[in-house]
Short mmCIF file of C-alpha atoms and ligand atoms in Angstrom, two decimals:
data_model
loop_
_atom_site.label_atom_id
_atom_site.label_comp_id
_atom_site.label_asym_id
_atom_site.label_seq_id
_atom_site.Cartn_x
_atom_site.Cartn_y
_atom_site.Cartn_z
CA MET A 644 15.30 -46.43 98.17
CA ALA A 645 11.73 -46.04 99.85
CA ASN A 646 10.81 -49.47 98.55
CA LYS A 647 13.62 -51.07 100.26
CA LEU A 648 13.16 -49.40 103.75
CA ALA A 649 9.29 -49.29 103.87
CA ARG A 650 7.19 -51.94 105.77
CA LYS A 651 6.76 -54.90 103.29
CA GLU A 652 2.97 -54.68 103.23
CA LEU A 653 2.93 -51.03 102.04
CA ILE A 654 4.91 -51.83 98.92
CA ASP A 655 1.91 -53.39 96.91
CA MET A 656 -0.80 -51.80 98.92
CA VAL A 657 -3.25 -49.74 96.72
CA PRO A 658 -4.33 -46.52 98.49
CA TYR A 659 -8.13 -45.73 98.70
CA GLN A 660 -9.49 -44.72 95.32
CA SER A 661 -11.37 -41.61 96.62
CA ALA A 662 -13.81 -40.28 94.30
CA ARG A 663 -11.45 -37.19 93.91
CA ARG A 664 -8.37 -39.15 93.23
CA LEU A 665 -10.12 -41.15 90.59
CA PHE A 666 -10.67 -37.95 88.49
CA ALA A 667 -7.62 -36.12 89.61
CA SER A 668 -6.39 -36.07 85.91
CA SER A 669 -9.65 -34.77 84.61
CA GLY A 670 -9.00 -31.24 85.26
CA ALA A 671 -10.19 -28.63 87.50
CA MET A 672 -13.05 -29.15 89.97
CA GLN A 673 -14.90 -26.27 88.10
CA GLY A 674 -17.24 -27.14 85.36
CA LYS A 675 -17.66 -30.65 86.45
CA ILE A 676 -20.76 -32.15 88.21
CA TRP A 677 -19.53 -34.12 91.19
CA LEU A 678 -22.11 -36.95 92.00
CA ASN A 679 -19.64 -39.55 93.02
CA ALA A 680 -18.56 -38.91 96.70
CA ASN A 681 -21.95 -38.46 98.48
CA GLU A 682 -21.24 -34.93 99.14
CA ALA A 683 -23.81 -32.05 99.59
CA SER A 684 -24.22 -29.95 96.53
CA GLY A 685 -23.73 -26.36 97.93
CA PRO A 686 -21.51 -24.91 100.41
CA GLY A 687 -22.50 -22.54 103.40
CA THR A 688 -20.56 -19.49 104.62
CA TYR A 689 -19.04 -19.54 107.85
CA GLN A 690 -17.11 -17.02 110.26
CA VAL A 691 -13.51 -18.06 111.24
CA SER A 692 -11.59 -16.09 113.88
CA SER A 693 -7.79 -15.92 113.90
CA ASP A 694 -7.69 -14.41 117.45
CA SER A 695 -5.81 -17.22 119.01
CA ILE A 696 -4.34 -18.85 116.03
CA ASN A 697 -0.89 -18.39 117.57
CA ARG A 698 -1.93 -20.96 120.31
CA TYR A 699 -2.34 -24.59 120.10
CA PRO A 700 -6.06 -25.69 120.19
CA ASP A 701 -7.57 -27.52 123.03
CA PHE A 702 -7.08 -31.35 122.60
CA GLN A 703 -10.75 -31.38 122.18
CA PRO A 704 -12.24 -27.87 121.60
CA GLU A 705 -14.74 -27.25 124.23
CA ASN A 706 -17.06 -25.18 121.95
CA LEU A 707 -17.11 -28.06 119.48
CA ILE A 708 -17.64 -30.82 121.91
CA ASN A 709 -20.47 -29.05 123.71
CA ALA A 710 -22.15 -28.18 120.24
CA TYR A 711 -22.05 -31.87 119.29
CA SER A 712 -23.22 -33.12 122.73
CA GLN A 713 -26.11 -30.81 122.59
CA TYR A 714 -27.06 -32.00 118.89
CA SER A 715 -26.50 -35.88 119.71
CA GLU A 716 -27.84 -35.80 123.14
CA ILE A 717 -24.61 -37.73 124.01
CA ALA A 718 -22.43 -36.61 127.04
CA PRO A 719 -19.29 -34.71 126.21
CA GLU A 720 -17.19 -37.44 127.94
CA ASN A 721 -18.64 -40.11 125.50
CA LEU A 722 -17.43 -37.92 122.47
CA LEU A 723 -14.24 -37.96 120.64
CA ALA A 724 -13.87 -35.34 117.72
CA THR A 725 -11.73 -36.51 114.96
CA ARG A 726 -10.36 -35.61 111.52
CA GLY A 727 -13.47 -36.98 109.75
CA ALA A 728 -14.96 -40.46 110.45
CA ASP A 729 -12.07 -41.88 108.64
CA GLU A 730 -9.68 -41.01 111.54
CA GLY A 731 -12.15 -42.72 113.97
CA ILE A 732 -11.90 -45.94 111.82
CA GLU A 733 -8.14 -45.84 111.92
CA LEU A 734 -7.96 -45.03 115.73
CA ILE A 735 -10.33 -47.96 116.49
CA ILE A 736 -8.22 -50.37 114.52
CA ARG A 737 -4.91 -49.20 115.88
CA THR A 738 -6.29 -49.09 119.53
CA PHE A 739 -7.90 -52.52 119.34
CA CYS A 740 -5.99 -54.71 116.88
CA GLN A 741 -2.61 -56.13 117.73
CA ALA A 742 -0.60 -55.64 114.51
CA TYR A 743 0.11 -58.93 112.60
CA GLN A 744 -2.15 -60.83 115.13
CA ASP A 745 -5.74 -59.55 115.14
CA SER A 746 -8.39 -59.17 112.72
CA ILE A 747 -11.41 -56.82 111.75
CA LEU A 748 -14.73 -58.04 110.49
CA ILE A 749 -16.54 -56.44 107.69
CA CYS A 750 -19.84 -57.06 105.73
CA PRO A 751 -19.37 -56.46 102.00
CA PRO A 752 -20.40 -54.56 99.95
CA THR A 753 -19.43 -51.86 102.36
CA TYR A 754 -17.28 -48.80 102.82
CA GLY A 755 -13.91 -49.19 101.68
CA MET A 756 -11.84 -47.53 104.37
CA TYR A 757 -12.42 -50.38 106.97
CA ALA A 758 -10.27 -52.75 105.02
CA ILE A 759 -7.75 -50.20 103.92
CA SER A 760 -6.99 -48.95 107.51
CA ALA A 761 -6.78 -52.68 108.57
CA GLU A 762 -4.32 -53.42 105.76
CA ASN A 763 -2.38 -50.31 106.64
CA HIS A 764 -1.92 -51.39 110.05
CA GLY A 765 -1.34 -55.04 109.46
CA ALA A 766 -4.54 -56.47 110.67
CA ASP A 767 -6.40 -59.13 108.72
CA VAL A 768 -9.84 -58.62 107.38
CA ILE A 769 -12.55 -61.28 107.72
CA LYS A 770 -15.40 -60.89 105.44
CA VAL A 771 -19.15 -61.91 106.04
CA PRO A 772 -20.99 -60.56 103.09
CA LEU A 773 -24.49 -59.03 103.61
CA THR A 774 -27.38 -61.43 102.43
CA GLU A 775 -29.28 -60.88 99.13
CA THR A 776 -31.62 -58.42 101.04
CA MET A 777 -28.63 -56.46 102.22
CA SER A 778 -28.93 -57.54 105.86
CA LEU A 779 -26.56 -58.97 108.35
CA ASP A 780 -25.66 -62.84 107.84
CA LEU A 781 -25.92 -63.54 111.59
CA THR A 782 -25.08 -67.09 111.08
CA GLY A 783 -21.90 -65.96 109.49
CA LEU A 784 -21.29 -63.41 112.21
CA LYS A 785 -21.72 -66.05 114.82
CA ALA A 786 -19.13 -68.31 113.19
CA ASN A 787 -16.62 -65.72 113.76
CA VAL A 788 -17.11 -64.94 117.46
CA GLY A 789 -13.72 -65.01 119.12
CA LYS A 790 -11.83 -64.58 115.76
CA THR A 791 -12.15 -60.76 115.48
CA LYS A 792 -11.50 -57.68 117.71
CA VAL A 793 -13.70 -55.24 115.59
CA VAL A 794 -16.74 -55.64 113.79
CA PHE A 795 -17.77 -52.88 111.37
CA LEU A 796 -21.52 -52.47 110.55
CA CYS A 797 -22.72 -49.57 108.36
CA SER A 798 -26.15 -48.29 108.68
CA PRO A 799 -27.38 -46.75 106.54
CA GLY A 800 -24.70 -48.77 104.42
CA ASN A 801 -22.47 -47.34 101.77
CA PRO A 802 -22.85 -48.10 98.92
CA THR A 803 -25.87 -50.15 99.53
CA GLY A 804 -27.99 -47.19 100.97
CA ASN A 805 -30.37 -49.29 103.25
CA LEU A 806 -30.49 -49.32 107.15
CA LEU A 807 -29.67 -52.35 109.09
CA SER A 808 -32.63 -53.30 111.28
CA GLN A 809 -32.18 -52.48 114.98
CA GLN A 810 -32.98 -56.02 115.74
CA GLU A 811 -30.01 -57.42 113.69
CA ILE A 812 -27.68 -54.63 115.14
CA LYS A 813 -28.85 -55.73 118.73
CA THR A 814 -28.10 -59.60 117.83
CA ALA A 815 -24.76 -58.59 116.45
CA LEU A 816 -23.91 -56.76 119.77
CA GLU A 817 -25.11 -59.52 121.89
CA LEU A 818 -23.03 -62.06 119.89
CA PHE A 819 -19.73 -60.30 120.16
CA ALA A 820 -20.36 -59.08 123.90
CA GLU A 821 -16.83 -59.42 125.77
CA THR A 822 -15.01 -60.45 122.68
CA ALA A 823 -15.06 -57.54 120.08
CA ILE A 824 -15.81 -53.89 119.70
CA VAL A 825 -18.72 -53.43 117.50
CA VAL A 826 -18.66 -50.25 115.36
CA VAL A 827 -21.91 -48.87 113.94
CA ASP A 828 -21.01 -46.47 111.11
CA GLU A 829 -23.70 -43.82 111.14
CA ALA A 830 -22.24 -41.44 108.46
CA TYR A 831 -25.61 -40.99 106.99
CA ILE A 832 -27.87 -41.06 110.01
CA GLU A 833 -29.33 -37.73 109.64
CA PHE A 834 -31.45 -39.16 106.75
CA SER A 835 -33.06 -41.31 109.25
CA PRO A 836 -32.09 -39.88 112.83
CA GLU A 837 -34.80 -42.09 114.58
CA GLN A 838 -32.80 -45.16 113.76
CA SER A 839 -29.70 -44.23 115.46
CA VAL A 840 -28.37 -46.84 118.02
CA ALA A 841 -26.56 -43.99 120.08
CA SER A 842 -28.90 -44.32 123.12
CA TRP A 843 -27.67 -47.89 123.36
CA LEU A 844 -24.30 -46.83 124.68
CA ASN A 845 -25.41 -47.32 128.29
CA THR A 846 -26.44 -50.97 127.44
CA TYR A 847 -23.58 -52.16 125.35
CA PRO A 848 -20.01 -51.19 126.64
CA HIS A 849 -18.47 -52.47 123.34
CA LEU A 850 -20.73 -50.24 121.13
CA VAL A 851 -18.93 -47.62 119.27
CA ILE A 852 -20.69 -45.27 116.73
CA LEU A 853 -19.05 -43.19 114.12
CA ARG A 854 -20.55 -39.87 112.83
CA THR A 855 -19.43 -37.12 110.52
CA LEU A 856 -20.26 -33.74 109.40
CA SER A 857 -19.33 -34.36 105.70
CA LYS A 858 -22.64 -35.67 104.46
CA ALA A 859 -25.79 -34.27 105.61
CA PHE A 860 -24.12 -31.33 107.06
CA ALA A 861 -22.43 -30.40 103.77
CA LEU A 862 -18.80 -30.00 105.31
CA ALA A 863 -16.67 -32.84 103.63
CA GLY A 864 -13.89 -30.20 103.06
CA LEU A 865 -13.84 -29.47 106.83
CA ARG A 866 -12.60 -32.91 107.90
CA CYS A 867 -14.52 -33.32 111.25
CA GLY A 868 -16.15 -36.53 112.53
CA PHE A 869 -17.08 -37.90 116.00
CA THR A 870 -16.65 -41.27 117.75
CA LEU A 871 -19.41 -41.96 120.35
CA ALA A 872 -18.51 -44.59 122.77
CA ASN A 873 -18.31 -45.38 126.60
CA ASN A 874 -15.72 -43.26 128.41
CA ASP A 875 -13.46 -46.11 128.71
CA VAL A 876 -13.34 -46.48 125.08
CA ILE A 877 -12.74 -42.72 124.48
CA THR A 878 -9.94 -42.66 127.11
CA MET A 879 -8.11 -45.50 125.15
CA LEU A 880 -8.73 -43.89 121.68
CA SER A 881 -7.35 -40.51 123.15
CA LYS A 882 -4.06 -42.29 123.83
CA VAL A 883 -3.75 -43.05 119.99
CA ILE A 884 -4.96 -39.76 118.49
CA ALA A 885 -2.60 -36.99 117.76
CA PRO A 886 -2.21 -34.30 120.33
CA TYR A 887 -4.16 -31.50 118.63
CA PRO A 888 -6.36 -33.35 116.11
CA ILE A 889 -8.93 -30.52 115.52
CA SER A 890 -7.63 -27.10 114.39
CA ALA A 891 -9.12 -24.19 115.59
CA PRO A 892 -10.73 -22.93 112.32
CA VAL A 893 -12.27 -26.42 112.17
CA ALA A 894 -13.75 -26.16 115.53
CA ASP A 895 -15.16 -22.64 114.74
CA ILE A 896 -16.95 -23.81 111.59
CA ALA A 897 -18.22 -26.98 112.91
CA SER A 898 -19.63 -25.28 116.22
CA GLU A 899 -21.45 -22.79 113.85
CA ALA A 900 -22.74 -25.75 111.67
CA LEU A 901 -24.07 -27.38 114.87
CA ALA A 902 -25.69 -24.14 116.27
CA GLN A 903 -29.58 -23.85 115.94
CA PRO A 904 -29.61 -22.21 112.57
CA GLY A 905 -27.19 -24.52 111.28
CA LEU A 906 -29.23 -27.53 112.40
CA GLU A 907 -32.18 -26.03 110.57
CA LYS A 908 -30.29 -25.58 107.48
CA MET A 909 -29.23 -29.40 107.72
CA SER A 910 -32.89 -30.56 108.14
CA THR A 911 -33.95 -28.68 105.30
CA ARG A 912 -31.25 -29.98 103.21
CA VAL A 913 -32.00 -33.62 104.43
CA GLN A 914 -35.65 -33.00 103.31
CA GLU A 915 -34.86 -31.56 100.01
CA THR A 916 -32.52 -34.57 99.39
CA ASP A 917 -35.01 -37.11 100.32
CA ILE A 918 -37.46 -35.56 97.57
CA LEU A 919 -34.85 -35.48 94.90
CA ARG A 920 -33.62 -38.97 95.79
CA GLY A 921 -37.30 -40.30 95.38
CA GLN A 922 -37.55 -38.66 92.07
CA LEU A 923 -34.37 -39.96 90.81
CA ALA A 924 -35.21 -43.65 92.00
CA THR A 925 -38.76 -43.37 90.32
CA TRP A 926 -36.85 -42.06 87.10
CA LEU A 927 -34.29 -45.02 87.18
CA THR A 928 -36.96 -47.58 87.87
CA ALA A 929 -38.69 -46.55 84.78
CA GLN A 930 -35.55 -46.95 82.45
CA THR A 931 -35.40 -50.11 80.42
CA TRP A 932 -31.56 -50.61 80.91
CA CYS A 933 -32.04 -50.52 84.90
CA ASN A 934 -32.54 -53.81 86.38
CA GLU A 935 -32.80 -52.88 89.99
CA VAL A 936 -33.05 -49.78 92.21
CA PHE A 937 -31.75 -50.37 95.78
CA HIS A 938 -33.68 -48.83 98.73
CA SER A 939 -31.82 -45.89 100.04
CA ASP A 940 -32.18 -44.20 103.35
CA ALA A 941 -29.16 -41.76 102.47
CA ASN A 942 -28.05 -39.13 100.05
CA PHE A 943 -27.40 -41.47 97.21
CA VAL A 944 -29.10 -44.09 94.99
CA LEU A 945 -27.45 -47.50 93.86
CA PHE A 946 -28.90 -48.99 90.87
CA ARG A 947 -28.04 -52.16 88.70
CA CYS A 948 -27.85 -51.98 84.81
CA GLN A 949 -28.84 -54.69 82.51
CA SER A 950 -25.35 -55.55 81.54
CA ASN A 951 -21.85 -54.52 81.99
CA GLU A 952 -21.70 -52.91 78.66
CA LEU A 953 -24.67 -50.69 79.39
CA LYS A 954 -23.15 -49.85 82.83
CA ASP A 955 -19.84 -48.63 81.12
CA PHE A 956 -21.91 -46.95 78.51
CA ILE A 957 -23.89 -44.82 81.00
CA PHE A 958 -20.83 -44.30 83.16
CA ASN A 959 -18.71 -43.06 80.05
CA SER A 960 -21.61 -40.84 78.56
CA LEU A 961 -21.84 -38.92 81.77
CA VAL A 962 -17.94 -38.63 81.99
CA ALA A 963 -17.87 -37.27 78.51
CA GLN A 964 -20.18 -34.64 79.68
CA GLY A 965 -18.31 -33.86 82.88
CA ILE A 966 -20.80 -35.68 85.14
CA LEU A 967 -19.16 -37.99 87.76
CA ILE A 968 -20.87 -40.71 89.35
CA ARG A 969 -19.26 -43.94 91.11
CA ASP A 970 -18.76 -47.32 89.61
CA GLN A 971 -19.67 -49.89 92.32
CA SER A 972 -19.36 -52.81 90.11
CA LYS A 973 -16.16 -54.39 91.69
CA GLN A 974 -17.99 -54.66 94.99
CA GLN A 975 -19.25 -58.13 96.29
CA ASN A 976 -22.52 -58.87 94.69
CA LEU A 977 -22.79 -55.43 92.96
CA ALA A 978 -21.93 -56.52 89.29
CA ASN A 979 -23.20 -53.97 86.94
CA CYS A 980 -24.03 -51.41 89.74
CA LEU A 981 -23.55 -47.65 89.79
CA ARG A 982 -23.97 -45.09 92.44
CA ILE A 983 -25.31 -41.60 92.14
CA SER A 984 -25.05 -39.02 94.95
CA ILE A 985 -27.89 -36.64 95.30
CA GLY A 986 -26.71 -33.42 93.94
CA SER A 987 -28.82 -30.27 93.21
CA GLU A 988 -32.09 -30.61 91.26
CA ARG A 989 -30.29 -28.91 88.37
CA GLU A 990 -27.37 -31.39 88.50
CA LEU A 991 -29.69 -34.44 88.56
CA SER A 992 -31.80 -33.08 85.84
CA LEU A 993 -28.69 -32.59 83.44
CA LEU A 994 -27.61 -36.25 84.48
CA GLN A 995 -31.07 -37.62 83.36
CA GLN A 996 -30.82 -35.69 80.18
CA THR A 997 -27.40 -36.66 79.35
CA ILE A 998 -28.21 -40.24 79.81
CA THR A 999 -31.52 -40.01 77.77
CA HIS A 1000 -29.55 -38.12 75.01
CA SER A 1001 -26.74 -40.70 74.71
CA PHE A 1002 -29.33 -43.41 74.28
CA THR A 1003 -31.25 -41.63 71.36
CA THR A 1004 -27.82 -40.94 69.70
CA THR A 1005 -26.57 -44.51 70.12
CA THR A 1006 -29.26 -47.13 70.69
CA ALA A 1007 -28.73 -49.67 73.23
CA GLN A 1008 -28.27 -52.27 70.56
CA THR A 1009 -25.36 -50.71 69.05
CA VAL A 1010 -23.72 -50.39 72.38
CA ALA A 1011 -24.09 -54.14 72.87
CA GLN A 1012 -22.74 -54.86 69.37
CA GLU A 1013 -19.65 -52.39 69.85
CA ASN A 1014 -18.66 -54.61 72.88
C1 PLP B 2222 -18.10 -40.74 103.96
C2 PLP B 2222 -18.12 -41.88 104.96
C3 PLP B 2222 -17.18 -41.96 106.08
C4 PLP B 2222 -16.06 -40.79 106.18
O1 PLP B 2222 -16.53 -39.54 106.53
P1 PLP B 2222 -15.49 -38.44 106.72
O2 PLP B 2222 -15.94 -37.95 107.98
O3 PLP B 2222 -15.58 -37.63 105.60
O4 PLP B 2222 -14.19 -39.12 107.07
C5 PLP B 2222 -17.29 -42.91 106.80
N1 PLP B 2222 -18.06 -43.85 106.67
C6 PLP B 2222 -18.93 -44.05 105.67
C7 PLP B 2222 -19.98 -45.21 105.60
C8 PLP B 2222 -18.98 -42.88 104.72
O5 PLP B 2222 -19.79 -43.01 103.82
#
């Protein structure tokens, strides 16, 4: 019945394979080591008040917007709090793309939700892949000026990990002036805050920046993100968003995370993550089965295995021990690539031990022969 009545494009559409969904059948969250969704490794503790829970929250809770404004140094009228950065992506597409007519442009390998939200809305997806050095193909972008309404850039990139150079972002902004919204997804910007382009909002009316509390702030379960843009863009997005997008408990917890002690904890977490990431990258580089470790400015490391067989062997050996990482090998130019989120020191050392152990019990050669 649903198949007969639903919009045609939904019938064959595959929903986002979130890290959680991919392992939904593998039992409880407990006892597993989750290194597949770029989450932080430990939760914080927060106070939630139910004093006004009988009332609808503000459309944009003031405590939350003020706290994020202070942290980001962006004025409240240039901020929109959303149900995760994912909702920001969806709102931008629904606001700027006429269904069955307009297109978005993405630069793969990149974050999967841009294309999924577009498909869901009936917007086409133009692909201009990143170059071999994971930077923007400016010639390719130029060829698409006038053909797209929204350009999604991700810096630091997911799953690649590297920052785009500010010069490249600037060139892209200049190319698409007047013809498209240029979104810079800064989900991981806390790992290199000096590289944010948020201060450019005054210069570029078509610049939109996405932020989230899911990564460096360790609040993926909260579902809270922010869209930073000029006020006319915010006003337009506000017409499309739900009337009460941020629940009161979400605003309470997020405000606490954005107060001074919360910011200090975030900073410490970022520093610790940077150290563990460096150690993991060094270890990976020394492994004979590892061909390439990509530079990362975020809380994960992407690496390329010598063969598809070795990639599967490593992935499956880890799954067998309840350690979950993310296979990125289906993405453009990422054959044989896996991505590991930076968990705790203990989790990463278990991961290394597990891989080492599986190679001593099964030599790489037998792996190759079995396949
Ligand atoms: C995780 C992530 C998001 C989504 O963040 P939420 O706030 O959890 O919805 C958006 N963009 C990129 C690049 C991400 O990695």
